Coordinates of C-alpha atoms in Angstrom, one line a residue:
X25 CA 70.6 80.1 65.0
X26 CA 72.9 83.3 65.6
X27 CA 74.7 82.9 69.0
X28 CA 76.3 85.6 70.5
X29 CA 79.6 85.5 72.7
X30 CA 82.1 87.2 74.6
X31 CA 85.6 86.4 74.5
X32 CA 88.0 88.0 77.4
X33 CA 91.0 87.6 79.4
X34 CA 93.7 85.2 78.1
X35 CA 91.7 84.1 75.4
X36 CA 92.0 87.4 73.6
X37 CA 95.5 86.4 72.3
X38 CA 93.6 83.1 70.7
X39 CA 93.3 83.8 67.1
X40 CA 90.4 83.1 65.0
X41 CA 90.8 79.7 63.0
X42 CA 91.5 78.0 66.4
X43 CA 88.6 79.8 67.9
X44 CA 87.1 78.1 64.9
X45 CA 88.6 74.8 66.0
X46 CA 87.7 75.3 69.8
X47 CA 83.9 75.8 68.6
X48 CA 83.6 72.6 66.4
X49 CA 85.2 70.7 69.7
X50 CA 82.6 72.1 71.6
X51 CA 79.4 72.1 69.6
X52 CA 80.3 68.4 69.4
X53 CA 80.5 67.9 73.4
X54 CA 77.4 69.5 74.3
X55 CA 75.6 66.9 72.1
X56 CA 73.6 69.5 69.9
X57 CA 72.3 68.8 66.6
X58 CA 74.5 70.7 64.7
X59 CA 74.3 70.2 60.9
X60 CA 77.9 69.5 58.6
X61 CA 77.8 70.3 54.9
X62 CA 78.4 67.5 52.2
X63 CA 80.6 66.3 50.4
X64 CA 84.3 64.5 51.3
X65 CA 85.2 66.9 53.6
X66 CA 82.6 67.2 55.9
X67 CA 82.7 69.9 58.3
X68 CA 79.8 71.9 60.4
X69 CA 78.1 74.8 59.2
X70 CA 79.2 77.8 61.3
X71 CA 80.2 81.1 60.1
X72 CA 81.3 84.3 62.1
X73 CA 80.0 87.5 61.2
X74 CA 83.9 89.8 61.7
X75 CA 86.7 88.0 63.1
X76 CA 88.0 89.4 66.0
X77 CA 92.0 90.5 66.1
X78 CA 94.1 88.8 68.1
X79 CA 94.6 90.9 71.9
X80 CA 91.2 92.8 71.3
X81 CA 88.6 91.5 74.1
X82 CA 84.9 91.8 73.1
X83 CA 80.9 91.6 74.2
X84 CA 79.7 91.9 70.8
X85 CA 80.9 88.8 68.6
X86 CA 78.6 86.6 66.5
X87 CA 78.5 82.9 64.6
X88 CA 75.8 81.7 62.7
X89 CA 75.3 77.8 63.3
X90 CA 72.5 75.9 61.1
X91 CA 71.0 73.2 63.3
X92 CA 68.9 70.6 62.9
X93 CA 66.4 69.9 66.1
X94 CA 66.7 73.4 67.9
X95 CA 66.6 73.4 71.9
X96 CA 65.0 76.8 73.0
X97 CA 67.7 79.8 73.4
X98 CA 68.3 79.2 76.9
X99 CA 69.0 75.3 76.9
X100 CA 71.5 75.9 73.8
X101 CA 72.9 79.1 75.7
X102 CA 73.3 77.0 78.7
X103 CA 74.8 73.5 77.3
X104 CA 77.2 75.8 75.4
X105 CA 78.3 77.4 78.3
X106 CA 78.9 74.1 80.2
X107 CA 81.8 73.7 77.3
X108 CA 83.2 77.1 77.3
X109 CA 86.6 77.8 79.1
X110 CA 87.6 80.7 81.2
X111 CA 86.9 84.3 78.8
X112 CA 84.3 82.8 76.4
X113 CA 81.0 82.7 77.4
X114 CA 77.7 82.9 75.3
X115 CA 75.8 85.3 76.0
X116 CA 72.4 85.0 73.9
X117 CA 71.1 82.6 70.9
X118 CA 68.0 83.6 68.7
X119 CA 66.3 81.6 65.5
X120 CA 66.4 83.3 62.1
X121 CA 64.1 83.2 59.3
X122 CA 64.7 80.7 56.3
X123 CA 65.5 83.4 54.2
X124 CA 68.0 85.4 56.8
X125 CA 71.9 86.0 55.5
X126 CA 74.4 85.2 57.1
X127 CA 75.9 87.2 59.9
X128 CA 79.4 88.1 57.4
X129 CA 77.1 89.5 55.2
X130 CA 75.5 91.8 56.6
X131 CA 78.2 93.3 59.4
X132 CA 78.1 97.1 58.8
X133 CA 79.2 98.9 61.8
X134 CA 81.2 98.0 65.3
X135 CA 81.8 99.8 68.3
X136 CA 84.8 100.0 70.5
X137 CA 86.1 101.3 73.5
X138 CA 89.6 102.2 73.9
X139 CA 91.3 102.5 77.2
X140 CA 95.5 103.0 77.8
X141 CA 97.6 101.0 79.5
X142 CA 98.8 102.5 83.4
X143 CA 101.3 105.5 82.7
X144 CA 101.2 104.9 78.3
X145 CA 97.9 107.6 78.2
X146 CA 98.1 110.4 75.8
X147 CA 99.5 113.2 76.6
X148 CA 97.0 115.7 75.4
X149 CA 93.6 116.5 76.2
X150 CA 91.8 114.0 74.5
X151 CA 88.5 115.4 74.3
X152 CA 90.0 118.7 72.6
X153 CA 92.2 116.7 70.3
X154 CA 89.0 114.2 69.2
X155 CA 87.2 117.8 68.1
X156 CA 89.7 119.3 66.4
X157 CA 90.7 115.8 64.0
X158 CA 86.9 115.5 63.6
X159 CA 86.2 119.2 62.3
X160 CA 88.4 118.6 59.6
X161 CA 86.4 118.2 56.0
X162 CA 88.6 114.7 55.5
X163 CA 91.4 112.3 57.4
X164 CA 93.7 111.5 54.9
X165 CA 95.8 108.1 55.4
X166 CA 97.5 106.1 53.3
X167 CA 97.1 101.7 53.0
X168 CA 99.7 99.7 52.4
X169 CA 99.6 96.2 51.1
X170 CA 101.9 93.6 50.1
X171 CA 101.4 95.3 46.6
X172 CA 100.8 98.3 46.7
X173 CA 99.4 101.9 48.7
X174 CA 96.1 103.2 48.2
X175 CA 95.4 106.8 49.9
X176 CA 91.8 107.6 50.7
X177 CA 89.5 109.4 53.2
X178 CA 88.7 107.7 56.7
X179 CA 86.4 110.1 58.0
X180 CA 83.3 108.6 56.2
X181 CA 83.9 105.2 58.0
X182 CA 83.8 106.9 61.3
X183 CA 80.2 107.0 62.6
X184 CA 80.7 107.8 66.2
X185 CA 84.4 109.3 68.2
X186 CA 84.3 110.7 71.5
X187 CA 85.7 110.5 74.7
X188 CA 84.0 108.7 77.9
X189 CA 85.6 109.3 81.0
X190 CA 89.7 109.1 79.7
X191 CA 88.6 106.4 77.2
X192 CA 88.0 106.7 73.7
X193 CA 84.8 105.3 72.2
X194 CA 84.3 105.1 68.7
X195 CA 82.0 103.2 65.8
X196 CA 83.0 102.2 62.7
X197 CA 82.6 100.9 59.1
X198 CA 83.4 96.9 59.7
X199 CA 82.3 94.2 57.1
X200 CA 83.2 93.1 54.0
X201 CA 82.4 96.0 52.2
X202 CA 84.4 99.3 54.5
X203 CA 86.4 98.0 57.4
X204 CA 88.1 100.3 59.3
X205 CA 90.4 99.5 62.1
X206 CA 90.1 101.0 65.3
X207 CA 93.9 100.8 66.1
X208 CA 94.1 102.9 62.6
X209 CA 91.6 105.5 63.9
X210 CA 94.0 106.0 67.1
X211 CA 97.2 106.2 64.9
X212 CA 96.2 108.5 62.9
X213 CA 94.8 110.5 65.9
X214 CA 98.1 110.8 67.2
X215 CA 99.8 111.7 64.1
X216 CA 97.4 114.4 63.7
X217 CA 98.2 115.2 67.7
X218 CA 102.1 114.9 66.0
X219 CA 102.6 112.4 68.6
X220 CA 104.5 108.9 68.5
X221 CA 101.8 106.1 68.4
X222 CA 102.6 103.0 70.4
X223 CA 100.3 100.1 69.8
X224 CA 100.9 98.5 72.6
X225 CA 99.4 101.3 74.7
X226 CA 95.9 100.3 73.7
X227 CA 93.3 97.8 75.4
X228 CA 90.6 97.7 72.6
X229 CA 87.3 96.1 73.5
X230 CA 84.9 95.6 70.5
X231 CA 81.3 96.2 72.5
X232 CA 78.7 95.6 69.5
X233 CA 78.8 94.5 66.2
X234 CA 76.1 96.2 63.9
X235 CA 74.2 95.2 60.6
X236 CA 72.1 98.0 58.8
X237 CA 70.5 101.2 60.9
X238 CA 73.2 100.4 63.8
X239 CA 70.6 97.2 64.4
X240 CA 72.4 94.9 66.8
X241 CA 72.9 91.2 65.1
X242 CA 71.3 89.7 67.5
X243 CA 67.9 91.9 66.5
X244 CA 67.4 89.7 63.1
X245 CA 66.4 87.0 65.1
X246 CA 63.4 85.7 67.9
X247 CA 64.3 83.8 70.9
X248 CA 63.4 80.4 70.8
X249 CA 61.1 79.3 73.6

Protein backbone atom coordinates (compact mmCIF):
# COMPACT_ATOMS: atom_id res chain seq x y z
CA UNK A 1 0.00 0.00 0.00
CA UNK A 2 1.34 3.69 -0.67
CA UNK A 3 -0.14 6.13 1.93
CA UNK A 4 0.11 9.52 1.55
CA UNK A 5 0.47 12.23 4.41
CA UNK A 6 0.79 15.70 5.45
CA UNK A 7 2.99 16.78 8.01
CA UNK A 8 2.45 20.56 9.39
CA UNK A 9 2.77 22.91 12.22
CA UNK A 10 5.19 21.80 15.02
CA UNK A 11 5.81 18.69 13.66
CA UNK A 12 7.81 20.16 10.83
CA UNK A 13 10.90 20.52 13.10
CA UNK A 14 10.51 16.51 13.68
CA UNK A 15 13.19 14.87 11.69
CA UNK A 16 12.84 11.90 9.62
CA UNK A 17 14.20 8.72 11.53
CA UNK A 18 11.84 9.69 14.47
CA UNK A 19 9.10 10.22 12.02
CA UNK A 20 10.22 6.73 11.16
CA UNK A 21 9.91 5.78 14.80
CA UNK A 22 6.54 7.69 15.36
CA UNK A 23 5.08 5.54 12.33
CA UNK A 24 6.09 1.96 13.60
CA UNK A 25 4.39 3.20 17.10
CA UNK A 26 1.51 3.87 15.33
CA UNK A 27 0.97 1.25 12.67
CA UNK A 28 1.27 -1.01 15.77
CA UNK A 29 -1.73 0.82 17.71
CA UNK A 30 -4.14 0.89 15.07
CA UNK A 31 -3.99 -2.95 14.97
CA UNK A 32 -3.21 -3.34 11.13
CA UNK A 33 -1.62 -6.18 9.59
CA UNK A 34 1.45 -4.73 8.91
CA UNK A 35 4.16 -7.22 7.68
CA UNK A 36 8.13 -7.11 9.43
CA UNK A 37 11.01 -8.49 7.40
CA UNK A 38 13.09 -11.61 8.77
CA UNK A 39 15.70 -12.29 10.22
CA UNK A 40 17.09 -11.24 14.09
CA UNK A 41 16.25 -7.92 13.78
CA UNK A 42 12.86 -7.78 12.81
CA UNK A 43 11.41 -4.56 11.90
CA UNK A 44 8.24 -3.50 9.60
CA UNK A 45 8.42 -3.02 6.01
CA UNK A 46 7.94 0.71 5.33
CA UNK A 47 9.87 2.84 3.15
CA UNK A 48 9.46 6.71 2.33
CA UNK A 49 9.78 7.82 -1.10
CA UNK A 50 12.07 11.58 -0.21
CA UNK A 51 12.59 12.43 3.26
CA UNK A 52 11.35 15.62 4.09
CA UNK A 53 13.93 18.39 5.84
CA UNK A 54 13.58 19.29 9.02
CA UNK A 55 11.18 23.01 9.22
CA UNK A 56 9.76 22.32 5.62
CA UNK A 57 5.86 21.63 6.04
CA UNK A 58 4.33 19.46 3.20
CA UNK A 59 0.92 17.85 1.41
CA UNK A 60 2.78 15.77 -0.77
CA UNK A 61 4.82 13.03 1.35
CA UNK A 62 4.67 9.31 0.70
CA UNK A 63 5.62 5.62 2.59
CA UNK A 64 5.22 2.52 1.06
CA UNK A 65 3.93 -0.14 3.72
CA UNK A 66 3.62 -3.96 2.62
CA UNK A 67 0.65 -5.50 4.46
CA UNK A 68 -0.73 -8.55 4.92
CA UNK A 69 -4.82 -8.62 5.09
CA UNK A 70 -5.55 -5.04 3.49
CA UNK A 71 -8.68 -3.02 4.95
CA UNK A 72 -10.13 -0.84 2.05
CA UNK A 73 -8.37 2.78 1.62
CA UNK A 74 -10.71 4.49 3.77
CA UNK A 75 -10.72 2.15 6.91
CA UNK A 76 -6.71 2.21 6.80
CA UNK A 77 -6.88 6.06 6.01
CA UNK A 78 -9.21 6.35 8.97
CA UNK A 79 -7.65 4.00 11.77
CA UNK A 80 -4.38 5.74 10.88
CA UNK A 81 -5.70 8.98 11.50
CA UNK A 82 -7.22 7.88 14.89
CA UNK A 83 -3.17 7.59 15.84
CA UNK A 84 -1.89 10.63 14.27
CA UNK A 85 -1.04 13.72 16.46
CA UNK A 86 -1.61 17.35 15.81
CA UNK A 87 0.26 18.21 11.95
CA UNK A 88 0.24 14.65 10.51
CA UNK A 89 -2.61 13.52 8.99
CA UNK A 90 -3.04 10.89 6.11
CA UNK A 91 -4.56 11.94 3.51
CA UNK A 92 -5.11 8.98 0.96
CA UNK A 93 -3.92 5.09 0.69
CA UNK A 94 -4.06 3.09 -2.70
CA UNK A 95 -2.94 -0.78 -3.49
CA UNK A 96 -0.09 -1.35 -5.93
CA UNK A 97 0.60 -4.01 -8.28
CA UNK A 98 2.95 -7.01 -7.25
CA UNK A 99 5.46 -5.90 -9.43
CA UNK A 100 5.29 -1.92 -8.41
CA UNK A 101 8.79 -0.26 -6.99
CA UNK A 102 9.04 1.32 -4.31
CA UNK A 103 8.06 4.90 -3.85
CA UNK A 104 12.34 5.91 -3.30
CA UNK A 105 12.77 4.61 -6.54
CA UNK A 106 10.95 6.19 -8.58
CA UNK A 107 10.74 9.99 -6.91
CA UNK A 108 11.57 12.27 -9.97
CA UNK A 109 10.22 15.64 -9.39
CA UNK A 110 8.68 17.78 -6.31
CA UNK A 111 7.01 20.89 -6.10
CA UNK A 112 7.30 23.69 -3.60
CA UNK A 113 5.96 26.81 -2.63
CA UNK A 114 7.98 29.41 -1.03
CA UNK A 115 6.55 32.22 1.02
CA UNK A 116 8.82 34.91 3.44
CA UNK A 117 8.59 35.40 6.67
CA UNK A 118 6.58 39.11 7.82
CA UNK A 119 9.07 42.04 6.87
CA UNK A 120 12.23 39.29 5.66
CA UNK A 121 10.57 39.52 1.68
CA UNK A 122 12.92 40.20 -1.07
CA UNK A 123 13.59 43.38 -1.91
CA UNK A 124 13.22 43.14 -5.62
CA UNK A 125 10.57 42.52 -7.91
CA UNK A 126 10.39 38.99 -7.82
CA UNK A 127 8.60 38.22 -10.86
CA UNK A 128 11.28 40.36 -13.02
CA UNK A 129 14.21 38.82 -11.18
CA UNK A 130 12.68 35.01 -11.66
CA UNK A 131 12.88 36.01 -15.71
CA UNK A 132 15.97 37.37 -15.96
CA UNK A 133 17.90 34.20 -13.75
CA UNK A 134 15.77 31.86 -15.96
CA UNK A 135 16.82 33.44 -19.41
CA UNK A 136 20.21 32.69 -18.68
CA UNK A 137 21.68 29.54 -21.05
CA UNK A 138 23.01 27.92 -17.43
CA UNK A 139 23.00 28.65 -13.27
CA UNK A 140 26.25 27.90 -12.38
CA UNK A 141 26.79 26.81 -8.44
CA UNK A 142 29.20 25.24 -6.78
CA UNK A 143 28.66 21.82 -4.08
CA UNK A 144 30.44 21.34 -1.30
CA UNK A 145 30.94 18.23 0.57
CA UNK A 146 32.86 17.05 3.43
CA UNK A 147 35.39 16.17 0.61
CA UNK A 148 35.32 17.92 -1.78
CA UNK A 149 33.43 20.81 -4.42
CA UNK A 150 31.86 19.81 -7.50
CA UNK A 151 30.53 22.85 -9.84
CA UNK A 152 27.75 22.06 -12.22
CA UNK A 153 24.62 23.48 -13.96
CA UNK A 154 21.24 23.76 -11.90
CA UNK A 155 19.15 24.97 -14.54
CA UNK A 156 18.34 21.44 -15.91
CA UNK A 157 16.88 20.30 -12.56
CA UNK A 158 14.55 23.19 -12.52
CA UNK A 159 11.26 22.19 -14.25
CA UNK A 160 8.91 24.89 -13.19
CA UNK A 161 9.94 28.73 -11.32
CA UNK A 162 7.52 31.44 -11.10
CA UNK A 163 5.95 33.58 -8.93
CA UNK A 164 2.20 33.23 -7.46
CA UNK A 165 0.92 36.09 -5.75
CA UNK A 166 4.51 37.29 -3.68
CA UNK A 167 5.30 33.53 -3.36
CA UNK A 168 7.63 31.63 -5.27
CA UNK A 169 6.64 28.26 -6.80
CA UNK A 170 8.97 26.06 -8.23
CA UNK A 171 9.43 22.08 -9.34
CA UNK A 172 12.31 20.27 -9.14
CA UNK A 173 14.68 17.32 -9.85
CA UNK A 174 14.25 15.26 -6.30
CA UNK A 175 15.16 11.46 -6.01
CA UNK A 176 17.95 9.48 -5.90
CA UNK A 177 19.18 10.22 -9.09
CA UNK A 178 19.14 14.61 -9.33
CA UNK A 179 17.99 16.29 -6.20
CA UNK A 180 17.93 19.73 -6.06
CA UNK A 181 17.13 21.75 -3.09
CA UNK A 182 14.67 24.33 -3.14
CA UNK A 183 16.46 26.49 -0.39
CA UNK A 184 19.53 26.14 -3.10
CA UNK A 185 17.32 27.46 -5.95
CA UNK A 186 16.39 30.69 -3.68
CA UNK A 187 20.09 31.18 -2.70
CA UNK A 188 21.35 31.28 -5.68
CA UNK A 189 18.47 33.55 -6.81
CA UNK A 190 19.52 36.08 -4.57
CA UNK A 191 23.06 35.88 -5.37
CA UNK A 192 22.26 36.42 -8.85
CA UNK A 193 19.82 39.40 -7.47
CA UNK A 194 23.52 40.24 -5.61
CA UNK A 195 21.58 40.12 -2.52
CA UNK A 196 22.33 38.63 1.05
CA UNK A 197 20.36 35.28 1.38
CA UNK A 198 18.95 34.53 4.86
CA UNK A 199 17.61 31.08 5.25
CA UNK A 200 15.63 31.74 7.85
CA UNK A 201 13.46 34.02 5.80
CA UNK A 202 11.80 31.09 4.01
CA UNK A 203 8.57 28.95 4.84
CA UNK A 204 9.00 26.06 2.28
CA UNK A 205 6.01 23.85 1.78
CA UNK A 206 6.75 20.69 -0.44
CA UNK A 207 3.03 20.39 -2.23
CA UNK A 208 3.56 17.11 -4.45
CA UNK A 209 6.10 14.70 -4.92
CA UNK A 210 6.34 13.33 -8.60
CA UNK A 211 7.51 9.96 -10.25
CA UNK A 212 7.95 9.93 -14.18
CA UNK A 213 5.70 12.46 -16.59
CA UNK A 214 5.07 14.72 -13.34
CA UNK A 215 2.58 11.53 -12.44
CA UNK A 216 1.62 12.17 -8.77
CA UNK A 217 2.73 8.89 -6.46
CA UNK A 218 -0.32 8.31 -5.45
CA UNK A 219 -1.40 7.65 -9.40
CA UNK A 220 0.61 4.03 -9.48
CA UNK A 221 -1.86 2.74 -7.35
CA UNK A 222 -6.12 1.83 -7.17
CA UNK A 223 -8.08 2.56 -4.24
CA UNK A 224 -9.00 -0.28 -2.38
CA UNK A 225 -12.78 -0.72 -1.93
Amino acid sequence: MRIKFEKSGIMRFIGHLDMMRYFQKAFRRSGIDIQYSQGFSPHQLISVAAPLGVGLTSTGEYMDIVMGECPSSKELVDRMNEQMVEGVRILSAVALPDNSKNAMSIVDTADYRISFRENMEPDFDLAEAIEKFMSQSEIMVTKKTKKSEKTMDIKPMIHTLREENGTCFMNVATGSTQNLKPEQVMETLYKFMDRSFDPFALCIHRCETYGANFTPLEKYGDVMM
